[in-house]
Tab-separated table of C-alpha atoms and ligand atoms in Angstrom:
chain	number	residue	atom	x	y	z
P	180	MET	CA	32.979	233.999	-70.612
P	181	GLU	CA	30.401	233.243	-73.265
P	182	ARG	CA	26.914	234.569	-72.578
P	183	TYR	CA	25.360	231.195	-73.287
P	184	TYR	CA	27.372	229.484	-70.642
P	185	GLN	CA	24.940	230.256	-67.837
P	186	PRO	CA	26.517	229.081	-64.589
P	187	GLU	CA	23.696	230.613	-62.536
P	188	ILE	CA	21.382	228.146	-64.308
P	189	GLU	CA	23.644	225.335	-65.472
P	190	CYS	CA	25.565	225.083	-62.188
P	191	ALA	CA	22.679	225.890	-59.807
P	192	SER	CA	22.218	223.761	-56.687
P	193	ARG	CA	19.977	220.709	-56.996
P	194	GLU	CA	17.542	222.388	-54.574
P	195	GLN	CA	17.344	225.434	-56.831
P	196	ILE	CA	16.765	223.279	-59.919
P	197	ARG	CA	13.990	221.410	-58.110
P	198	ALA	CA	12.422	224.719	-57.014
P	199	TRP	CA	12.356	225.979	-60.637
P	200	GLN	CA	10.833	222.715	-61.776
P	201	ASN	CA	8.102	222.851	-59.118
P	202	GLU	CA	7.230	226.441	-59.838
P	203	ARG	CA	7.062	225.830	-63.630
P	204	LEU	CA	5.345	222.449	-63.591
P	205	VAL	CA	2.221	223.468	-61.658
P	206	PRO	CA	1.032	226.258	-64.008
P	207	THR	CA	2.003	224.207	-67.088
P	208	VAL	CA	-0.255	221.333	-66.009
P	209	LYS	CA	-3.111	223.765	-65.334
P	210	ARG	CA	-2.672	225.433	-68.725
P	211	VAL	CA	-2.518	222.133	-70.597
P	212	TYR	CA	-5.648	220.907	-68.766
P	213	GLU	CA	-7.522	224.053	-69.721
P	214	ASN	CA	-6.301	224.378	-73.333
P	215	VAL	CA	-5.727	220.821	-74.576
P	216	PRO	CA	-8.945	218.748	-74.519
P	217	TYR	CA	-7.052	215.636	-75.649
P	218	TYR	CA	-4.823	215.667	-72.554
P	219	ARG	CA	-7.671	216.818	-70.298
P	220	ASN	CA	-9.530	213.633	-71.274
P	221	LEU	CA	-6.482	211.500	-70.487
P	222	MET	CA	-6.255	213.169	-67.059
P	223	LYS	CA	-9.949	212.622	-66.439
P	224	GLU	CA	-9.654	208.954	-67.422
P	225	LYS	CA	-6.923	208.647	-64.791
P	226	GLY	CA	-8.947	210.615	-62.247
P	227	VAL	CA	-6.342	213.388	-61.920
P	228	GLU	CA	-7.145	217.081	-61.472
P	229	PRO	CA	-4.624	219.893	-62.024
P	230	GLY	CA	-4.856	220.611	-58.269
P	231	ASP	CA	-3.406	217.149	-57.554
P	232	ILE	CA	-0.086	218.221	-59.073
P	233	ARG	CA	1.613	220.413	-56.487
P	234	SER	CA	5.249	219.534	-57.173
P	235	VAL	CA	7.562	217.217	-59.132
P	236	ASP	CA	6.802	214.542	-56.519
P	237	ASP	CA	3.277	214.345	-57.980
P	238	LEU	CA	4.464	213.940	-61.573
P	239	HIS	CA	3.883	210.168	-61.545
P	240	LYS	CA	0.135	210.806	-61.148
P	241	LEU	CA	-0.110	212.285	-64.656
P	242	PRO	CA	-0.917	210.120	-67.694
P	243	PHE	CA	1.775	209.397	-70.270
P	244	LEU	CA	1.758	210.670	-73.822
P	245	THR	CA	3.090	208.459	-76.603
P	246	LYS	CA	3.859	208.849	-80.284
P	247	GLU	CA	0.541	207.077	-80.889
P	248	ASP	CA	-1.264	209.924	-79.055
P	249	LEU	CA	0.529	212.446	-81.262
P	250	ARG	CA	-0.636	210.574	-84.325
P	251	LYS	CA	-4.206	210.392	-83.052
P	252	ALA	CA	-4.209	214.088	-82.224
P	253	TYR	CA	-2.558	215.035	-85.564
P	254	PRO	CA	-2.188	217.810	-86.537
P	255	TYR	CA	-3.590	220.350	-84.031
P	256	GLY	CA	-4.923	218.227	-81.168
P	257	LEU	CA	-2.119	218.872	-78.677
P	258	LEU	CA	-1.645	222.560	-79.357
P	259	ALA	CA	-1.825	224.617	-76.137
P	260	VAL	CA	-2.007	228.109	-77.711
P	261	PRO	CA	-4.112	229.594	-80.519
P	262	LEU	CA	-2.641	228.738	-83.910
P	263	HIS	CA	-2.068	232.416	-84.711
P	264	ASP	CA	0.523	232.568	-81.882
P	265	CYS	CA	2.657	229.924	-83.621
P	266	VAL	CA	5.477	230.920	-85.946
P	267	ARG	CA	6.964	227.553	-86.987
P	268	ILE	CA	6.431	223.845	-87.322
P	269	GLN	CA	9.016	221.083	-87.502
P	270	SER	CA	8.308	217.463	-88.212
P	271	THR	CA	9.717	213.960	-88.002
P	272	SER	CA	10.508	212.053	-91.154
P	273	GLY	CA	7.442	209.838	-90.748
P	274	THR	CA	9.133	206.750	-92.144
P	275	THR	CA	7.380	204.451	-89.669
P	276	GLY	CA	3.914	205.963	-89.704
P	277	ARG	CA	2.085	209.235	-89.906
P	278	ARG	CA	4.217	212.335	-89.478
P	279	VAL	CA	4.520	213.989	-86.097
P	280	VAL	CA	4.248	217.775	-86.278
P	281	ALA	CA	5.516	220.017	-83.464
P	282	PHE	CA	4.588	223.694	-83.108
P	283	TYR	CA	6.622	226.651	-81.824
P	284	THR	CA	5.859	230.194	-80.749
P	285	GLN	CA	8.672	232.757	-81.002
P	286	HIS	CA	9.268	232.226	-77.273
P	287	ASP	CA	9.664	228.461	-77.898
P	288	ILE	CA	12.168	229.090	-80.698
P	289	ASP	CA	14.150	231.426	-78.421
P	290	LEU	CA	14.353	228.779	-75.687
P	291	TRP	CA	15.305	226.093	-78.195
P	292	ASP	CA	18.056	228.294	-79.654
P	293	GLU	CA	19.318	228.907	-76.137
P	294	CYS	CA	19.500	225.160	-75.432
P	295	CYS	CA	21.517	224.676	-78.647
P	296	ALA	CA	23.747	227.644	-77.801
P	297	ARG	CA	24.538	225.980	-74.457
P	298	ALA	CA	25.481	222.799	-76.357
P	299	LEU	CA	27.808	224.740	-78.643
P	300	VAL	CA	29.478	226.500	-75.703
P	301	ALA	CA	29.929	223.171	-73.911
P	302	ALA	CA	31.787	221.953	-77.018
P	303	GLY	CA	34.111	224.955	-76.760
P	304	ALA	CA	32.441	227.234	-79.326
P	305	THR	CA	32.729	231.016	-79.031
P	306	LYS	CA	31.697	233.987	-81.103
P	307	ASP	CA	34.940	233.585	-83.063
P	308	ASP	CA	34.066	230.150	-84.402
P	309	VAL	CA	32.851	229.177	-87.843
P	310	VAL	CA	29.993	226.744	-87.296
P	311	HIS	CA	29.432	224.384	-90.212
P	312	VAL	CA	25.915	222.923	-89.988
P	313	CYS	CA	25.302	219.964	-92.261
P	314	TYR	CA	22.316	218.514	-90.473
P	315	GLY	CA	19.338	218.672	-92.815
P	316	TYR	CA	17.400	221.937	-92.921
P	317	GLY	CA	13.659	222.076	-93.492
P	318	LEU	CA	11.239	219.994	-91.479
P	319	PHE	CA	14.035	218.104	-89.684
P	320	THR	CA	15.043	219.888	-86.470
P	321	GLY	CA	18.813	219.302	-86.783
P	322	GLY	CA	19.688	222.163	-89.156
P	323	PRO	CA	17.334	224.837	-87.747
P	324	GLY	CA	18.258	223.946	-84.128
P	325	LEU	CA	22.032	224.210	-84.406
P	326	ASN	CA	21.673	227.160	-86.775
P	327	GLY	CA	19.634	229.015	-84.137
P	328	GLY	CA	22.116	228.153	-81.393
P	329	SER	CA	25.041	229.355	-83.458
P	330	HIS	CA	23.262	232.646	-84.232
P	331	LYS	CA	22.542	233.190	-80.538
P	332	LEU	CA	26.213	232.738	-79.822
P	333	GLY	CA	27.133	235.173	-82.573
P	334	SER	CA	29.313	232.675	-84.431
P	335	LEU	CA	29.601	232.750	-88.204
P	336	THR	CA	27.078	230.116	-89.280
P	337	LEU	CA	27.369	228.071	-92.484
P	338	PRO	CA	23.862	226.739	-93.210
P	339	MET	CA	25.151	223.961	-95.469
P	340	SER	CA	22.355	221.423	-94.924
P	341	SER	CA	23.126	217.817	-95.857
P	342	GLY	CA	24.584	216.327	-99.021
P	343	ASN	CA	26.990	217.413	-101.743
P	344	THR	CA	30.123	216.268	-99.986
P	345	ASP	CA	32.487	218.032	-102.404
P	346	ARG	CA	30.830	221.366	-101.685
P	347	GLN	CA	30.910	220.664	-97.919
P	348	ILE	CA	34.654	220.065	-98.031
P	349	GLN	CA	35.304	223.061	-100.249
P	350	PHE	CA	33.464	225.449	-97.895
P	351	MET	CA	35.143	223.803	-94.932
P	352	THR	CA	38.614	224.468	-96.315
P	353	ASP	CA	37.861	227.867	-97.945
P	354	LEU	CA	36.026	229.367	-94.960
P	355	GLY	CA	37.984	227.620	-92.222
P	356	SER	CA	35.078	225.871	-90.476
P	357	THR	CA	35.986	225.117	-86.855
P	358	ILE	CA	32.870	223.386	-85.490
P	359	LEU	CA	31.131	220.631	-87.448
P	360	CYS	CA	27.485	219.777	-86.742
P	361	CYS	CA	26.013	216.677	-88.420
P	362	THR	CA	25.009	213.080	-87.793
P	363	PRO	CA	27.887	210.873	-86.642
P	364	SER	CA	27.474	208.643	-89.700
P	365	TYR	CA	27.872	211.643	-92.003
P	366	ALA	CA	30.854	212.862	-89.944
P	367	ALA	CA	32.504	209.468	-90.471
P	368	TYR	CA	31.826	209.701	-94.204
P	369	LEU	CA	33.146	213.271	-94.386
P	370	ALA	CA	36.288	212.188	-92.508
P	371	GLU	CA	36.828	209.357	-94.976
P	372	SER	CA	36.299	211.705	-97.939
P	373	ILE	CA	38.639	214.397	-96.558
P	374	ILE	CA	41.415	211.857	-96.031
P	375	GLU	CA	40.896	210.349	-99.493
P	376	ARG	CA	41.252	213.765	-101.110
P	377	GLY	CA	44.454	214.388	-99.136
P	378	LEU	CA	42.941	217.494	-97.505
P	379	ARG	CA	43.330	216.507	-93.856
P	380	ASP	CA	45.907	219.258	-93.167
P	381	GLN	CA	43.783	221.928	-94.839
P	382	ILE	CA	40.846	221.714	-92.458
P	383	LYS	CA	40.677	223.766	-89.268
P	384	LEU	CA	37.986	221.804	-87.434
P	385	LYS	CA	38.466	221.563	-83.676
P	386	ALA	CA	35.169	220.084	-82.497
P	387	GLY	CA	32.111	218.250	-83.758
P	388	ILE	CA	28.574	218.111	-82.362
P	389	PHE	CA	27.096	214.855	-83.490
P	390	GLY	CA	23.720	213.359	-82.671
P	391	ALA	CA	20.276	212.384	-83.960
P	392	GLU	CA	21.218	208.705	-84.065
P	393	ALA	CA	22.998	206.094	-81.983
P	394	TRP	CA	26.785	206.001	-82.165
P	395	SER	CA	29.267	204.124	-80.074
P	396	GLU	CA	32.341	205.175	-78.110
P	397	GLU	CA	34.468	203.369	-80.709
P	398	MET	CA	32.917	205.449	-83.483
P	399	ARG	CA	33.705	208.586	-81.486
P	400	GLN	CA	37.388	207.572	-81.249
P	401	ASP	CA	37.476	206.832	-84.956
P	402	ILE	CA	36.038	210.240	-85.956
P	403	GLN	CA	38.210	212.078	-83.427
P	404	ASN	CA	41.361	210.411	-84.720
P	405	LYS	CA	40.554	210.887	-88.385
P	406	LEU	CA	39.603	214.557	-88.112
P	407	GLY	CA	41.815	215.544	-85.172
P	408	ILE	CA	38.816	216.982	-83.290
P	409	THR	CA	36.907	216.446	-80.065
P	410	ALA	CA	33.524	214.862	-80.813
P	411	TYR	CA	30.570	215.762	-78.582
P	412	ASP	CA	27.226	214.036	-78.414
P	413	ILE	CA	23.948	215.940	-78.595
P	414	TYR	CA	20.472	214.535	-78.067
P	415	GLY	CA	16.937	215.640	-78.688
P	416	LEU	CA	13.680	214.794	-80.374
P	417	THR	CA	11.230	216.748	-82.486
P	418	GLU	CA	8.353	216.292	-80.037
P	419	ILE	CA	10.298	217.962	-77.199
P	420	SER	CA	11.862	220.714	-79.414
P	421	GLY	CA	14.748	219.151	-81.346
P	422	PRO	CA	18.507	218.949	-80.680
P	423	GLY	CA	19.715	220.448	-77.404
P	424	VAL	CA	17.400	218.665	-74.995
P	425	SER	CA	20.737	217.416	-73.662
P	426	PHE	CA	24.366	217.761	-74.668
P	427	GLU	CA	27.852	216.648	-73.714
P	428	CYS	CA	30.456	218.762	-71.933
P	429	SER	CA	34.255	218.479	-71.888
P	430	ASP	CA	33.972	215.438	-69.595
P	431	GLN	CA	32.372	213.434	-72.450
P	432	HIS	CA	30.553	211.205	-69.979
P	433	GLY	CA	26.862	211.621	-70.547
P	434	MET	CA	24.721	214.509	-71.734
P	435	HIS	CA	23.482	217.268	-69.401
P	436	ILE	CA	19.708	217.599	-69.706
P	437	ASN	CA	18.482	221.192	-69.789
P	438	GLU	CA	16.555	220.556	-66.596
P	439	ASP	CA	15.309	224.113	-66.240
P	440	ASN	CA	13.149	223.306	-69.302
P	441	PHE	CA	12.591	219.555	-69.254
P	442	ILE	CA	11.981	217.195	-66.327
P	443	PRO	CA	13.312	213.689	-67.011
P	444	GLU	CA	12.047	210.412	-65.514
P	445	ILE	CA	13.125	206.815	-66.083
P	446	ILE	CA	10.328	204.271	-66.238
P	447	ASP	CA	9.921	200.563	-66.754
P	448	PRO	CA	8.821	200.389	-70.423
P	449	LYS	CA	6.567	197.416	-69.702
P	450	THR	CA	4.736	198.573	-66.558
P	451	GLY	CA	5.156	202.355	-66.764
P	452	GLU	CA	6.378	202.384	-63.155
P	453	VAL	CA	8.937	205.080	-62.244
P	454	LEU	CA	12.282	203.410	-61.523
P	455	PRO	CA	14.720	204.363	-58.756
P	456	GLU	CA	17.768	206.533	-59.441
P	457	GLY	CA	20.463	204.731	-61.406
P	458	SER	CA	18.086	202.287	-63.133
P	459	VAL	CA	18.142	201.579	-66.841
P	460	GLY	CA	14.762	202.262	-68.416
P	461	GLU	CA	12.752	204.381	-70.805
P	462	LEU	CA	13.329	208.110	-70.730
P	463	VAL	CA	10.230	210.280	-70.248
P	464	PHE	CA	10.170	214.089	-70.546
P	465	THR	CA	7.837	216.757	-69.225
P	466	CYS	CA	8.205	220.201	-70.815
P	467	ILE	CA	7.811	223.051	-68.312
P	468	THR	CA	8.680	226.196	-70.261
P	469	LYS	CA	7.075	225.743	-73.647
P	470	ASP	CA	4.083	227.705	-74.940
P	471	ALA	CA	2.802	225.881	-77.998
P	472	PHE	CA	3.579	222.202	-77.524
P	473	PRO	CA	4.242	221.484	-73.844
P	474	LEU	CA	4.069	217.692	-73.832
P	475	LEU	CA	3.647	216.177	-70.372
P	476	ARG	CA	5.235	212.810	-69.523
P	477	TYR	CA	6.154	212.072	-73.127
P	478	ARG	CA	7.571	208.586	-73.582
P	479	THR	CA	10.658	208.873	-75.781
P	480	ARG	CA	11.136	205.079	-76.200
P	481	ASP	CA	14.858	205.733	-75.685
P	482	ILE	CA	16.456	203.419	-73.153
P	483	CYS	CA	18.979	205.163	-70.906
P	484	VAL	CA	20.166	205.784	-67.389
P	485	LEU	CA	20.404	209.098	-65.498
P	486	ASN	CA	23.504	210.079	-63.552
P	487	TYR	CA	23.115	212.627	-60.721
P	488	GLU	CA	26.791	212.492	-59.679
P	489	LYS	CA	28.788	215.702	-59.693
P	490	CYS	CA	30.302	216.445	-63.090
P	491	PRO	CA	33.913	217.710	-63.247
P	492	CYS	CA	32.758	220.469	-65.632
P	493	GLY	CA	30.741	222.092	-62.814
P	494	ARG	CA	27.336	221.730	-64.437
P	495	THR	CA	24.781	220.333	-62.019
P	496	HIS	CA	22.078	219.354	-64.489
P	497	VAL	CA	21.597	215.596	-64.540
P	498	ARG	CA	23.426	213.637	-67.223
P	499	MET	CA	21.743	211.006	-69.383
P	500	SER	CA	23.730	208.164	-70.896
P	501	LYS	CA	23.840	207.695	-74.634
P	502	PRO	CA	20.591	205.948	-75.507
P	503	MET	CA	21.383	202.236	-75.384
P	504	GLY	CA	18.618	201.499	-77.833
P	505	ARG	CA	14.945	202.127	-78.208
P	506	SER	CA	12.258	200.170	-76.484
P	507	ASP	CA	10.497	200.042	-79.843
P	508	ASP	CA	13.555	199.701	-82.141
P	509	MET	CA	15.040	196.984	-80.029
P	510	LEU	CA	15.073	193.876	-82.152
P	511	ILE	CA	13.833	190.664	-80.706
P	512	VAL	CA	15.593	187.918	-82.608
P	513	LYS	CA	14.943	184.322	-81.617
P	514	GLY	CA	13.491	185.754	-78.413
P	515	VAL	CA	16.689	187.627	-77.557
P	516	ASN	CA	16.818	191.424	-77.205
P	517	VAL	CA	19.319	192.800	-79.684
P	518	PHE	CA	20.344	196.454	-79.800
P	519	PRO	CA	22.108	197.619	-82.997
P	520	SER	CA	24.590	199.502	-80.776
P	521	GLN	CA	25.856	196.169	-79.382
P	522	ILE	CA	26.625	194.996	-82.902
P	523	GLU	CA	28.342	198.290	-83.744
P	524	THR	CA	30.574	197.993	-80.684
P	525	VAL	CA	31.764	194.534	-81.768
P	526	LEU	CA	32.437	195.653	-85.349
P	527	LEU	CA	34.397	198.762	-84.413
P	528	ASN	CA	36.366	196.915	-81.713
P	529	LYS	CA	37.509	194.505	-84.390
P	530	GLY	CA	38.715	197.335	-86.626
P	531	TYR	CA	35.840	197.534	-89.118
P	532	PRO	CA	34.476	200.868	-90.321
P	533	ALA	CA	31.064	201.994	-89.074
P	534	ASN	CA	29.470	201.071	-92.390
P	535	TYR	CA	27.226	198.142	-91.754
P	536	GLN	CA	23.685	196.920	-92.120
P	537	ILE	CA	21.643	194.501	-90.038
P	538	ILE	CA	19.120	192.404	-91.929
P	539	VAL	CA	16.550	190.293	-90.125
P	540	THR	CA	14.428	187.732	-91.933
P	541	ARG	CA	12.213	184.835	-90.909
P	542	GLU	CA	12.350	181.483	-92.652
P	543	ASN	CA	10.283	178.478	-91.567
P	544	ASN	CA	9.306	180.316	-88.384
P	545	SER	CA	12.907	180.838	-87.435
P	546	ASP	CA	14.610	184.232	-87.272
P	547	ARG	CA	17.806	184.870	-89.185
P	548	LEU	CA	20.103	187.744	-88.226
P	549	GLU	CA	22.596	188.847	-90.852
P	550	VAL	CA	25.219	191.542	-90.453
P	551	GLN	CA	26.829	192.959	-93.578
P	552	VAL	CA	29.916	195.020	-92.897
P	553	GLU	CA	32.342	196.738	-95.199
P	554	MET	CA	35.976	195.715	-95.161
P	555	THR	CA	38.687	198.345	-95.029
P	556	PRO	CA	40.634	198.650	-98.329
P	557	GLU	CA	43.553	196.735	-96.698
P	558	MET	CA	41.278	193.840	-95.696
P	559	PHE	CA	39.790	193.815	-99.190
P	560	SER	CA	43.116	192.757	-100.687
P	561	ASP	CA	43.220	189.645	-98.439
P	562	ASN	CA	42.777	186.213	-99.997
P	563	LEU	CA	39.513	184.278	-99.628
P	564	ALA	CA	40.754	182.070	-96.809
P	565	LYS	CA	41.648	185.123	-94.758
P	566	VAL	CA	38.254	186.729	-95.434
P	567	SER	CA	36.494	183.544	-94.254
P	568	ALA	CA	38.633	183.525	-91.115
P	569	ARG	CA	37.658	187.127	-90.435
P	570	GLU	CA	33.973	186.312	-90.885
P	571	LYS	CA	34.297	183.406	-88.467
P	572	GLU	CA	36.015	185.673	-85.933
P	573	LEU	CA	33.113	188.153	-86.136
P	574	VAL	CA	30.509	185.387	-85.826
P	575	ASP	CA	32.192	184.294	-82.571
P	576	ALA	CA	32.504	187.834	-81.215
P	577	LEU	CA	28.835	188.577	-81.988
P	578	LYS	CA	27.801	185.284	-80.378
P	579	ALA	CA	29.698	186.299	-77.240
P	580	MET	CA	28.003	189.721	-77.188
P	581	LEU	CA	24.446	188.762	-78.168
P	582	GLY	CA	24.214	185.119	-77.223
P	583	ILE	CA	22.866	184.114	-80.645
P	584	TYR	CA	24.267	183.027	-83.980
P	585	THR	CA	24.642	185.757	-86.607
P	586	VAL	CA	25.405	185.337	-90.294
P	587	VAL	CA	28.268	187.675	-91.174
P	588	LYS	CA	29.029	188.897	-94.686
P	589	LEU	CA	32.085	191.016	-95.337
P	590	VAL	CA	31.416	193.241	-98.326
P	591	ALA	CA	33.563	195.484	-100.504
P	592	PRO	CA	34.575	198.965	-99.280
P	593	LYS	CA	31.948	201.610	-100.163
P	594	SER	CA	29.321	199.044	-101.198
P	595	ILE	CA	26.835	199.999	-98.462
P	596	VAL	CA	24.856	203.109	-99.420
P	597	ARG	CA	25.965	206.182	-97.428
P	598	SER	CA	23.432	208.359	-95.702
P	599	GLU	CA	23.608	212.143	-95.515
P	600	GLY	CA	21.224	212.204	-92.565
P	601	LYS	CA	20.402	209.391	-90.210
P	602	ALA	CA	21.885	206.071	-91.340
P	603	VAL	CA	19.524	203.174	-92.032
P	604	ARG	CA	21.153	200.397	-90.037
P	605	VAL	CA	18.369	197.881	-89.635
P	606	ILE	CA	16.257	196.221	-92.296
P	607	ASP	CA	13.661	194.026	-90.648
P	608	LYS	CA	11.892	192.005	-93.321
P	609	ARG	CA	9.793	189.919	-90.941
P	610	ASN	CA	6.637	192.070	-91.152
P	611	LEU	CA	5.959	191.508	-87.474
P	612	TYR	CA	3.595	194.432	-87.003
I	236	DLL	O1	16.992	213.529	-84.193
I	236	DLL	C1	16.799	215.705	-83.176
I	236	DLL	C2	18.258	215.881	-83.250
I	236	DLL	C3	18.825	216.540	-84.330
I	236	DLL	C4	19.079	215.442	-82.196
I	236	DLL	C5	20.200	216.765	-84.384
I	236	DLL	C6	20.451	215.661	-82.241
I	236	DLL	C7	21.016	216.322	-83.334
I	236	DLL	P1	14.031	213.145	-84.278
I	236	DLL	O2	14.254	213.023	-85.732
I	236	DLL	O3	12.659	213.427	-83.790
I	236	DLL	O4	14.910	214.287	-83.659
I	236	DLL	O5	14.563	211.797	-83.628
I	236	DLL	C8	14.598	211.630	-82.238
I	236	DLL	O6	16.538	210.190	-82.453
I	236	DLL	O7	14.244	209.728	-79.745
I	236	DLL	C9	16.539	209.101	-80.378
I	236	DLL	O8	16.021	207.798	-80.560
I	236	DLL	C10	17.385	209.479	-81.577
I	236	DLL	N1	18.515	210.323	-81.136
I	236	DLL	C11	18.575	211.668	-81.116
I	236	DLL	N2	19.786	212.075	-80.658
I	236	DLL	C12	20.481	210.945	-80.366
I	236	DLL	C13	21.789	210.671	-79.852
I	236	DLL	C14	16.278	214.390	-83.733
I	236	DLL	N3	22.645	211.645	-79.550
I	236	DLL	C15	15.225	210.290	-81.900
I	236	DLL	N4	22.134	209.379	-79.667
I	236	DLL	C16	15.427	210.131	-80.406
I	236	DLL	C17	21.284	208.367	-79.957
I	236	DLL	C18	19.660	209.823	-80.661
I	236	DLL	N5	20.065	208.555	-80.455
């Protein structure tokens, strides 16, 4: 059995998991209070002392941290160790504001690698695999995270980074890559490109580990069918470490959270109140094993649900659903909550490829939602009347899903710009904020 399948941890009893969490949470809170003035002030404002936190049951007493706090405290304000103990930073892309920078000691990198190694093992990887990593390397956590996990496992690691699709496919065929790690949108593009070049029977891929952005069940089926692999989801965020905060197992029903390192909560995004088990709400994480950047009650903005039911794979760590959207990325169009994933589900169910863009504008104080989606090459040869009928069919299906009218434009195959990292699905031109 692979070393990074750790049944004594991953299949421990719920009581044991809770005991680890209690015994790690208490000193972490004390250390953060002593070493991080920013968080100490938040605790003082809330009237909480480290001594008030005696177990996970007291977690709700602690103040939340948000991305806004990280921006205010940029760059060093949330560091819990002296800077000379840190060996690495990673950072978010910063497209929607100031960058967020996370810090790591060597111990933090080791734990992160271990989390990613567990994800690889859960996807069936062993030391004998060739792990092809085409998440971006550099500041983005995707490449370094999966690279570290693959090294831990002892697999041959191809640090491809993103882009240059011809070179990706050449290495994949020449070196016999067996595990593909990239964003689901890039996996779909690679699949398309491999089939186009007639190389489908020359690839040896057996599994893919895809995450960093939302993708639907339909997209999973599409990638699995095209590449003949099993596609596993992986979740994480820079602030908490990167990929590997949670990952899917062979059951493919939710991602096991590495609960020996991170305590999850689900809260009401509006009130901040902790919601009962099984509720849909915003996911919040508390880090209990990290040295440099142990964020407490960090609000991810990801909307999900936690599932404590027994998993057929034997792992006992709680499973989180695929994020159903983000409390901040959720679009409010004509007063209706719209998640891009709902639109994707409709498009893929109707046989369209996962190449689409959602454009929101406001004219005369009224919102306009437009979905542009690529046709398949077969659809593209249809006559105009048939294309109009298809558009009408999509308008009706989207109305049934979202409850509002959507303008649909079918566009030529390959006319929507492909992304090598996270796909840009939504263009909101309303300047609401
Ligand atoms: O995306 C880390 C990562 C890299 C995860 C590679 C998985 C694989 P950030 O750039 O900080 O970190 O973005 C974090 O991306 O809060 C989610 O909204 C979204 N996200 C991450 N994984 C998934 C997923 C990386 N599997 C933000 N499904 C998170 C849906 C995801 N959304």
